[in-house]
Coordinates of C-alpha atoms in Angstrom, one line a residue:
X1 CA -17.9 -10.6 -7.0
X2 CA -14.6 -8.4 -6.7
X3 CA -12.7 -11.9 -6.4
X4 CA -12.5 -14.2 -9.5
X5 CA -14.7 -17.9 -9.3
X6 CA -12.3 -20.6 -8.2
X7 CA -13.2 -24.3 -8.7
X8 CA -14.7 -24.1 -5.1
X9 CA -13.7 -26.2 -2.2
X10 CA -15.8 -24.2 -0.2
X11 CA -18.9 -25.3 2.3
X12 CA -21.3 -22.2 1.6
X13 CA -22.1 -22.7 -1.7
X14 CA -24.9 -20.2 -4.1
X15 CA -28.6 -20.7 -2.5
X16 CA -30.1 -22.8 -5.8
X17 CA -33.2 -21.5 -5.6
X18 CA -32.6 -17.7 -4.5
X19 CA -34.6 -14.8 -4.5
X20 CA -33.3 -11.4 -3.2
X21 CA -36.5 -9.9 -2.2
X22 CA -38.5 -13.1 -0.7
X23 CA -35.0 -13.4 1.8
X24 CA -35.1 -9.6 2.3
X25 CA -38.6 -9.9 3.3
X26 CA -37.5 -12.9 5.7
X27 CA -34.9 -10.8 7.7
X28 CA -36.9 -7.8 8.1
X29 CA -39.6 -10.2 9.6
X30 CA -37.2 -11.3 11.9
X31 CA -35.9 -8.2 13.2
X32 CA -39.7 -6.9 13.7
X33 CA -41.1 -6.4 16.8
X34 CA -40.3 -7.2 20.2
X35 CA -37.2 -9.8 20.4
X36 CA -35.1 -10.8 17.2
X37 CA -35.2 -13.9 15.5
X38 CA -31.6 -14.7 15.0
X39 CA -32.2 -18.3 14.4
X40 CA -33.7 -16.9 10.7
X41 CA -30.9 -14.4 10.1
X42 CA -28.1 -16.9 10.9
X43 CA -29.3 -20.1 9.3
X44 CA -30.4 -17.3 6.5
X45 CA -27.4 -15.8 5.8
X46 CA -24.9 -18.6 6.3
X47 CA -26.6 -20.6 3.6
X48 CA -26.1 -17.6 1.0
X49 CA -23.1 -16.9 -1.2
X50 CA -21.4 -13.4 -0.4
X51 CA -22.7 -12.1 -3.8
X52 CA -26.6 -13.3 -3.1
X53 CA -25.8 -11.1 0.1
X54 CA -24.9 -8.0 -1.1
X55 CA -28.4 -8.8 -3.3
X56 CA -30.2 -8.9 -0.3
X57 CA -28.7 -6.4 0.6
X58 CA -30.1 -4.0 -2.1
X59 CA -33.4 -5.7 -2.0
X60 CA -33.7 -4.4 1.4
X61 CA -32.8 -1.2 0.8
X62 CA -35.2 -1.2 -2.4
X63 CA -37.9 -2.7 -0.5
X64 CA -37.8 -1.4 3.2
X65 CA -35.6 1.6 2.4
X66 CA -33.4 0.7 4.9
X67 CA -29.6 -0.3 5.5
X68 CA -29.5 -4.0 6.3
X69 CA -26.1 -4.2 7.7
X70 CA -27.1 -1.3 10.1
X71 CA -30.3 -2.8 11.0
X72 CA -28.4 -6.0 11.9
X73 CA -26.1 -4.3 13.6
X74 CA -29.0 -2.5 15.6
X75 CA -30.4 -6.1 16.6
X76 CA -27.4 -8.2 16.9
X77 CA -24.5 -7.3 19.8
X78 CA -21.4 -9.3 20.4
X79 CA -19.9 -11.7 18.2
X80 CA -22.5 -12.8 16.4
X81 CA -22.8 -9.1 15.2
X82 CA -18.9 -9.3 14.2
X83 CA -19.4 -12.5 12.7
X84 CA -22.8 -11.0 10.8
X85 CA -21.6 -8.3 9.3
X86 CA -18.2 -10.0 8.4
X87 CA -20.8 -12.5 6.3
X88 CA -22.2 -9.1 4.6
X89 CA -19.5 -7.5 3.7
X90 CA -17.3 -8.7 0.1
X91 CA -14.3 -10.3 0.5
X92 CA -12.1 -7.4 -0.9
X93 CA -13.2 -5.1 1.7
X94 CA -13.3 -7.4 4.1
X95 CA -9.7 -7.5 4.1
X96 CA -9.3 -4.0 3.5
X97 CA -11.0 -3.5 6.4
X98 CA -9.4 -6.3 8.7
X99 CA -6.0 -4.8 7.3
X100 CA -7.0 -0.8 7.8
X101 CA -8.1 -1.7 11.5
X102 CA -4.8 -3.9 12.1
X103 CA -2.6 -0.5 10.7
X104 CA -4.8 2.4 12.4
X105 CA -5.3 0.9 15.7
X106 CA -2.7 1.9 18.6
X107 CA -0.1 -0.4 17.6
X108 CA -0.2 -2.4 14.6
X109 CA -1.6 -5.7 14.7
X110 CA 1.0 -8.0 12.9
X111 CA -1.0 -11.3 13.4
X112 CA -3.8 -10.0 11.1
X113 CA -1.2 -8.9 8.5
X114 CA 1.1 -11.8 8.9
X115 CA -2.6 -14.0 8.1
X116 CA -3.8 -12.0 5.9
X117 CA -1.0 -11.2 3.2
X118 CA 1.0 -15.1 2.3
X119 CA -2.6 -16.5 1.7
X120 CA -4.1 -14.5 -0.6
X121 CA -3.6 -15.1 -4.7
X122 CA -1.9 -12.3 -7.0
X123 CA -5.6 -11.3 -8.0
X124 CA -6.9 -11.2 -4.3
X125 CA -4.4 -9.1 -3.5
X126 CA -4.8 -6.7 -6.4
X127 CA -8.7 -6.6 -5.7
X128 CA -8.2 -6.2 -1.2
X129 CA -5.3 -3.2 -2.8
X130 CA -8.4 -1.5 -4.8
X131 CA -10.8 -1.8 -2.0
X132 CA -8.4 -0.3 0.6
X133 CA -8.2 2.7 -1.6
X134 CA -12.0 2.8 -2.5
X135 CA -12.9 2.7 1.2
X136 CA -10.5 3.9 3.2
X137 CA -8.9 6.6 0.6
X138 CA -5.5 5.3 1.2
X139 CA -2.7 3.4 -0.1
X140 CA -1.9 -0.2 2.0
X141 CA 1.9 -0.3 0.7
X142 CA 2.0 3.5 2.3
X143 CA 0.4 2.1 5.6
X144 CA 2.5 -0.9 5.9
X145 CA 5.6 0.8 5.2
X146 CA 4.7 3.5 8.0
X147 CA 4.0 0.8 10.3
X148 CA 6.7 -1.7 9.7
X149 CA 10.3 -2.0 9.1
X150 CA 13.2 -4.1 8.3
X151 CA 13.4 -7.5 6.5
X152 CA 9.5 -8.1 8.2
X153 CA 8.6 -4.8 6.5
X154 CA 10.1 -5.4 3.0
X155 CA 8.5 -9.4 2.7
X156 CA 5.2 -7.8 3.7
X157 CA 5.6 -5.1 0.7
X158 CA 6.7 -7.7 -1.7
X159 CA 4.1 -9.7 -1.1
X160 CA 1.9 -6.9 -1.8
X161 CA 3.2 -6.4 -5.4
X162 CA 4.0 -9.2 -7.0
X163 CA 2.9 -12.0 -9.0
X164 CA 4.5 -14.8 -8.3
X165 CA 6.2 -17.1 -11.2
X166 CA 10.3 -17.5 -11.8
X167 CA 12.6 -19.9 -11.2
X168 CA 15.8 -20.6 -8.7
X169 CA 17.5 -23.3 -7.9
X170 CA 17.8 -24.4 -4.5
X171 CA 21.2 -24.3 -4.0
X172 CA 20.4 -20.8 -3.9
X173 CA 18.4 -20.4 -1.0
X174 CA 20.7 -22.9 0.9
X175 CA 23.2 -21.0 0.4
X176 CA 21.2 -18.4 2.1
X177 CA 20.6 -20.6 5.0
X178 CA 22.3 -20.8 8.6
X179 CA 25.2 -23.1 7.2
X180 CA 28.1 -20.6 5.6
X181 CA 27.4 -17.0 6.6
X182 CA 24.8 -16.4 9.2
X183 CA 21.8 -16.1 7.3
X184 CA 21.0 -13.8 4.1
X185 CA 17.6 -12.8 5.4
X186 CA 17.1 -10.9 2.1
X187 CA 17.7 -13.8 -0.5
X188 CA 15.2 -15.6 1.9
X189 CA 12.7 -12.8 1.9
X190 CA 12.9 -12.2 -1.9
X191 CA 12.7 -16.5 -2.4
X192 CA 9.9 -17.1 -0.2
X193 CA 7.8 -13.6 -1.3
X194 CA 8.1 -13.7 -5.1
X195 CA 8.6 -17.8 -6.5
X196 CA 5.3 -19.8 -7.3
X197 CA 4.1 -21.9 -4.4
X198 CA 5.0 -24.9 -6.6
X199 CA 8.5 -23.8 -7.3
X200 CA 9.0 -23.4 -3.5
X201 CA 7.9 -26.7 -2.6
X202 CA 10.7 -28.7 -4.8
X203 CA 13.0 -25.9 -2.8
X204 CA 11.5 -27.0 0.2
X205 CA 12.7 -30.8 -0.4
X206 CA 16.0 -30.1 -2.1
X207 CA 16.5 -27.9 0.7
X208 CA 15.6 -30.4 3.5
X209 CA 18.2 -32.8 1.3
X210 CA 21.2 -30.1 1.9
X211 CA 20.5 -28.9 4.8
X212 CA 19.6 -32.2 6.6
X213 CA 16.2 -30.2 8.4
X214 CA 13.1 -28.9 7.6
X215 CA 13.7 -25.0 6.2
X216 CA 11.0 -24.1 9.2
X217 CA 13.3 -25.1 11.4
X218 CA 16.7 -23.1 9.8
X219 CA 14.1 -19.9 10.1
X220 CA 13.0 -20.5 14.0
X221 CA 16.9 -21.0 14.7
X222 CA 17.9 -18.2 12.8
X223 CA 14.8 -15.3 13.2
X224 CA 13.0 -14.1 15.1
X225 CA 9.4 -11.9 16.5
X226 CA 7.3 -10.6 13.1
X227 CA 10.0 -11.8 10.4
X228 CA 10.1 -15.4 11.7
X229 CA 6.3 -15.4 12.4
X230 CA 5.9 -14.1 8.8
X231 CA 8.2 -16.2 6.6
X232 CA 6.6 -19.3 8.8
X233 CA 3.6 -18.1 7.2
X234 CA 4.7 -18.2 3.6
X235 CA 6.4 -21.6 4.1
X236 CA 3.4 -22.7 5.9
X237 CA 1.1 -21.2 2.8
X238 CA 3.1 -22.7 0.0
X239 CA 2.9 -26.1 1.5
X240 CA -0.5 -26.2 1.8
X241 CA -2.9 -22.9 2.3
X242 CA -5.8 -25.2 3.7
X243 CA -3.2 -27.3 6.4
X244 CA -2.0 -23.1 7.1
X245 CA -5.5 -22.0 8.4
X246 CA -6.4 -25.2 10.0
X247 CA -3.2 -24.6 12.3
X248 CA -4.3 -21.1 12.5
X249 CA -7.6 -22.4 13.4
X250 CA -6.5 -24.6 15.7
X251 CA -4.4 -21.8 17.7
X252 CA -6.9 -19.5 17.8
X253 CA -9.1 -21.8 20.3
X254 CA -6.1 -23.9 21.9
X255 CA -5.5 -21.0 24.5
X256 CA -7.7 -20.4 28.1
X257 CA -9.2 -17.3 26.1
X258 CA -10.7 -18.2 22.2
X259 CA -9.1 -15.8 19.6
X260 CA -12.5 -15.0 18.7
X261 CA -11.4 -12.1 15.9
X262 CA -9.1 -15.1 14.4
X263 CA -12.0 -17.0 14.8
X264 CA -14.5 -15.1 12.6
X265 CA -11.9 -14.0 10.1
X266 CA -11.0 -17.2 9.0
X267 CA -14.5 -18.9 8.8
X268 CA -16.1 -16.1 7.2
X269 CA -13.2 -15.8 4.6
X270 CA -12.4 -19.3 3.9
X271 CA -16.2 -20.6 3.7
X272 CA -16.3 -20.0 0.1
X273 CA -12.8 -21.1 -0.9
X274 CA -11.3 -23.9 1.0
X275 CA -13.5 -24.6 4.2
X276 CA -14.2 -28.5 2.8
X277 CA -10.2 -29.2 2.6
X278 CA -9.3 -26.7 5.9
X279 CA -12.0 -29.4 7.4
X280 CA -10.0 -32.6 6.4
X281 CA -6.5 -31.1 7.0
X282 CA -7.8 -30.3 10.3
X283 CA -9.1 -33.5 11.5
X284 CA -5.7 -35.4 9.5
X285 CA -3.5 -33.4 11.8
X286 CA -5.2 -32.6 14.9
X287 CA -7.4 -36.1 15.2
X288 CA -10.8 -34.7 16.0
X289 CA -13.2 -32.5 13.8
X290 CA -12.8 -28.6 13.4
X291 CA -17.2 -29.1 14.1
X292 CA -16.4 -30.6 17.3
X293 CA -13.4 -27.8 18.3
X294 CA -15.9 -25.2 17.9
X295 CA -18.7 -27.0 19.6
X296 CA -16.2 -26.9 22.9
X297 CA -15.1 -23.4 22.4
X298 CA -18.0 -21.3 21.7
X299 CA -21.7 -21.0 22.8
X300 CA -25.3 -20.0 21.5
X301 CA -26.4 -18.2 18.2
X302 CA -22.5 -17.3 18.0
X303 CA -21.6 -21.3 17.7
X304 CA -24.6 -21.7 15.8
X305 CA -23.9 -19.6 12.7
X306 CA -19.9 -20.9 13.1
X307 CA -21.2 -24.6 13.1
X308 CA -23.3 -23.9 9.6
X309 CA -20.3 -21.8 8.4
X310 CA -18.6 -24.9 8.8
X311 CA -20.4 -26.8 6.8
X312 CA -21.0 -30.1 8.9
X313 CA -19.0 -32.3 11.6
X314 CA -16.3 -35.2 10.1

């Protein structure tokens, strides 16, 4: 896989008894003939790590000489396709790709970046970095920069290179907040984009001690549009990465339309990581079950395969 094994806390876990070719033999069965079986593919491929995938993927290939993800894509329509071939493709350049399409598009679509960018680790970042290159011959940092500017532009960039680590004290950062000048937006954005999400938390509560509120609530006062949105997110993602994308989660299917893109990207890429503790935080906070939430805001094979992404109702 091009990300390193975590202990997971993720609910799709490696397929125990797997075998590439009997399950590429199982999808092309269910894309023959008249009608598709999507009940097969989806129960199929939501119960298989992303690394079995890309086996069945070459199994496929090997053994029907055909592309898999292009013979989905030729069955499938809708999201359940998007969904599908977000579940076939590896994690790396998944992002990449989430990220090329966000900075290409007419318009740059900060939401995906502001997601994508605080919640990833050092090595996810290096590995999402790589793959942009690889597969769409260009450099991200180039692309956000062209895209971007300001304090918003340099947080997004830092969080790009960096490995977090170092030490501050919190007086620091204070200082940085609304109480004495305005606020330093640059000691904030270089705080909050290079310390250790540990570190940042005992800022966090010193913080809250000077101050007398919550540092979220010094940046809402004091920022505003794609720089408050994104150091939200990296205060959001240092508390607690799983209670980050089960708000996220929860916004993307609180509106009259579902944020179906939001949606997808955040079960597909949390499944294997977090999904079990996105789960709790989400029914902690929120007082019913992520399960149910999608049950009331989706329908058919496209709720289906979310459901089993899921993992089970709490």
């Amino acid at each position: 896989s091009d990300f390193p094994a975590q202990e997971s806390r993720g609910s799709v876990k490696p397929f125990v008894h797997f075998n590439a070719k009997q399950d590429a033999d199982l999808l092309k069965k269910a894309m023959k003939g008249i009608g598709t079986d999507e009940d097969t593919i989806l129960m199929l491929l939501t119960s298989r790590s992303n690394d079995q995938r890309q086996e069945i993927k070459a199994a496929y290939k090997k053994s029907h000489g055909k592309d898999l993800v292009k013979e989905l894509k030729s069955e499938l329509g809708g999201k359940l396709e998007d969904l599908i071939v977000a579940l076939m493709t590896p994690p790396a350049s998944y992002d990449a790709n989430e990220l090329h399409k966000a900075l290409k598009g007419a318009g740059t679509d900060d939401k995906v970046l502001i997601e994508i960018l605080p919640s990833r680790t050092s090595e996810e970042i290096n590995a999402i970095v790589k793959a942009y290159k690889k597969d769409h011959s260009g450099k991200l940092e180039k692309d956000i920069m062209g895209d971007t500017s300001g304090h918003y532009q340099q947080l997004l960039v830092i969080l790009l290179q960096v490995s977090r680590g170092g030490r501050l004290l919190s007086q620091d950062l204070f200082a940085a907040g609304e109480e004495k000048f305005g606020t330093d937006e640059d000691k904030f954005v270089n705080i909050l984009g290079t310390r250790s999400f540990e570190h940042l938390r005992k800022v966090f509560d010193v913080y809250r001690t000077i101050a007398g509120c919550e540092i979220e609530e010094s940046i809402k006062d004091e920022c505003t549009g794609n720089l408050e949105n994104l150091l939200l997110a990296a205060v959001k993602c240092a508390r607690s990465i799983p209670g980050y994308f089960a708000e996220c989660l929860r916004e993307s299917m609180r509106r009259a339309g579902t944020d179906d893109e939001t949606l997808i990207r955040i079960m597909v890429s949390r499944s294997e990581v977090d999904m079990l503790d996105i789960r709790a935080y989400f029914k902690k906070n929120y007082g019913c079950s992520l399960y149910s939430s999608i049950q009331e805001d989706t329908d058919g094979d496209y709720q289906k395969a979310l459901l089993y992404l899921s993992g089970g109702n709490d």
